[in-house]
Short mmCIF file of C-alpha atoms in Angstrom, two decimals:
data_model
loop_
_atom_site.label_atom_id
_atom_site.label_comp_id
_atom_site.label_asym_id
_atom_site.label_seq_id
_atom_site.Cartn_x
_atom_site.Cartn_y
_atom_site.Cartn_z
CA MET A 1 119.56 13.39 8.16
CA VAL A 2 118.33 11.79 4.88
CA MET A 3 115.77 9.77 6.85
CA PHE A 4 114.41 13.21 8.43
CA LEU A 5 114.27 14.90 5.13
CA PHE A 6 112.31 12.05 3.46
CA LEU A 7 109.75 12.26 6.58
CA VAL A 8 109.26 15.92 6.11
CA VAL A 9 108.52 15.68 2.56
CA ALA A 10 106.23 12.65 3.10
CA LEU A 11 104.32 14.69 5.73
CA ALA A 12 104.09 17.65 3.33
CA VAL A 13 102.83 15.52 0.60
CA VAL A 14 100.11 14.11 2.91
CA VAL A 15 98.98 17.52 4.25
CA ALA A 16 98.78 18.80 0.76
CA ALA A 17 96.58 15.81 -0.36
CA VAL A 18 94.18 16.21 2.56
CA THR A 19 94.11 19.96 1.84
CA LEU A 20 93.27 19.53 -1.70
CA ALA A 21 90.50 16.92 -1.05
CA VAL A 22 88.87 19.04 1.48
CA VAL A 23 89.12 22.40 -0.41
CA GLY A 24 88.05 20.95 -3.73
CA GLY A 25 90.78 19.26 -5.65
CA GLY A 26 88.94 15.80 -5.69
CA GLU A 27 86.51 14.22 -8.30
CA ASN A 28 83.36 15.58 -6.57
CA GLY A 29 84.60 19.08 -5.72
CA PRO A 30 84.70 20.73 -2.10
CA LEU A 31 82.82 18.83 0.88
CA PRO A 32 79.18 19.84 0.99
CA GLU A 33 77.86 22.08 3.46
CA ALA A 34 76.26 20.26 6.43
CA ALA A 35 72.81 20.85 6.83
CA PRO A 36 71.86 22.36 10.30
CA GLU A 37 70.18 19.97 12.49
CA ARG A 38 66.50 20.76 13.03
CA LEU A 39 64.20 19.59 15.85
CA GLN A 40 62.72 16.12 14.48
CA ASP A 41 60.46 15.13 17.10
CA PHE A 42 57.98 18.18 17.41
CA LEU A 43 55.22 18.05 20.00
CA PRO A 44 52.04 16.62 18.72
CA PRO A 45 49.90 19.36 17.04
CA ASP A 46 46.59 17.24 17.00
CA ARG A 47 46.23 16.43 20.74
CA PRO A 48 47.33 17.95 24.17
CA VAL A 49 51.01 17.34 25.25
CA GLY A 50 51.57 14.47 27.61
CA ARG A 51 54.29 13.66 29.91
CA ASP A 52 55.77 11.06 27.49
CA ASP A 53 56.05 13.68 24.90
CA VAL A 54 58.01 16.05 27.10
CA GLU A 55 60.16 13.11 28.25
CA ARG A 56 60.95 12.21 24.44
CA LEU A 57 61.78 15.57 23.40
CA ARG A 58 65.34 16.21 22.58
CA PHE A 59 66.84 19.42 21.10
CA PRO A 60 69.65 19.07 18.53
CA LEU A 61 72.97 20.71 19.44
CA ALA A 62 73.99 24.00 17.79
CA ALA A 63 77.21 25.97 17.92
CA ARG A 64 76.77 27.39 21.15
CA GLY A 65 74.31 24.90 22.83
CA TYR A 66 70.79 24.46 21.71
CA ARG A 67 69.01 26.30 18.80
CA MET A 68 67.03 29.14 20.52
CA ALA A 69 64.16 28.90 18.08
CA ASP A 70 63.45 25.29 18.89
CA VAL A 71 63.67 25.78 22.55
CA ASP A 72 61.52 28.88 22.53
CA ASP A 73 58.86 26.96 20.29
CA ALA A 74 58.71 24.11 22.70
CA LEU A 75 58.61 26.10 25.73
CA GLY A 76 55.74 28.41 24.27
CA ARG A 77 53.68 25.47 23.38
CA LEU A 78 54.17 23.86 26.95
CA GLY A 79 53.23 27.16 28.48
CA ALA A 80 50.14 27.51 26.52
CA GLU A 81 49.12 23.95 27.25
CA LEU A 82 49.76 24.63 31.03
CA ALA A 83 47.79 27.86 30.96
CA GLU A 84 44.77 25.96 29.23
CA ARG A 85 44.83 23.20 31.87
CA ASP A 86 45.06 25.62 34.79
CA ALA A 87 41.91 27.62 33.27
CA ARG A 88 40.28 24.13 32.71
CA ILE A 89 40.96 22.96 36.47
CA ALA A 90 39.78 26.36 37.62
CA ASP A 91 36.47 26.02 35.77
CA LEU A 92 35.89 22.47 37.13
CA GLU A 93 36.89 23.53 40.62
CA ALA A 94 34.21 26.35 40.51
CA ALA A 95 31.60 24.16 39.09
CA LEU A 96 32.32 21.50 41.80
CA ALA A 97 32.16 24.25 44.60
CA GLY A 98 28.71 25.31 42.88
CA ALA A 99 27.43 21.77 42.72
CA ARG A 100 28.31 21.17 46.60
CA ALA A 101 26.91 24.59 47.64
CA ALA A 102 23.57 23.69 45.78
CA ALA A 103 23.42 20.15 47.32
CA SER A 104 23.99 21.45 50.78
CA HIS A 105 21.45 24.24 50.07
CA ALA A 106 18.91 21.70 48.82
CA ALA A 107 19.76 19.45 51.82
CA ALA A 108 19.05 22.20 54.27
CA GLU A 109 15.54 23.02 52.83
CA LYS A 110 14.58 19.41 52.53
CA PRO A 111 12.50 18.69 55.61
CA GLY A 112 13.40 15.50 57.71
CA PRO A 113 11.24 12.65 58.10
CA ARG A 114 8.15 13.46 60.41
CA GLU A 115 7.61 11.32 63.46
CA GLU A 116 4.16 10.25 63.93
CA GLN A 117 2.32 11.20 67.39
CA PRO A 118 0.51 8.44 69.00
#
């Protein structure tokens, strides 16, 4: 019985010491607030986003998953990049179709080699 009472008192002392250390009874006061994790590896602002940039992109965890603002920013940037590339591809395809049409029109108007009559 004495051993049980000693263990209960020792446990209470340990719990009290840990509680005081966390709440602010230590030398340095309470534990400092943890800074929220922020996205460190931003997408490059000075050049188009590449496949490697997307593969290296990692979002920090938040209380309920990922920080919505970080994910929204990254998805917005990727969406804008894709829209810009789609517009550029459409312009290039239109220019190529025009060049092919002009080349075929020029080839149709160009007379072939004349055969000499004996």
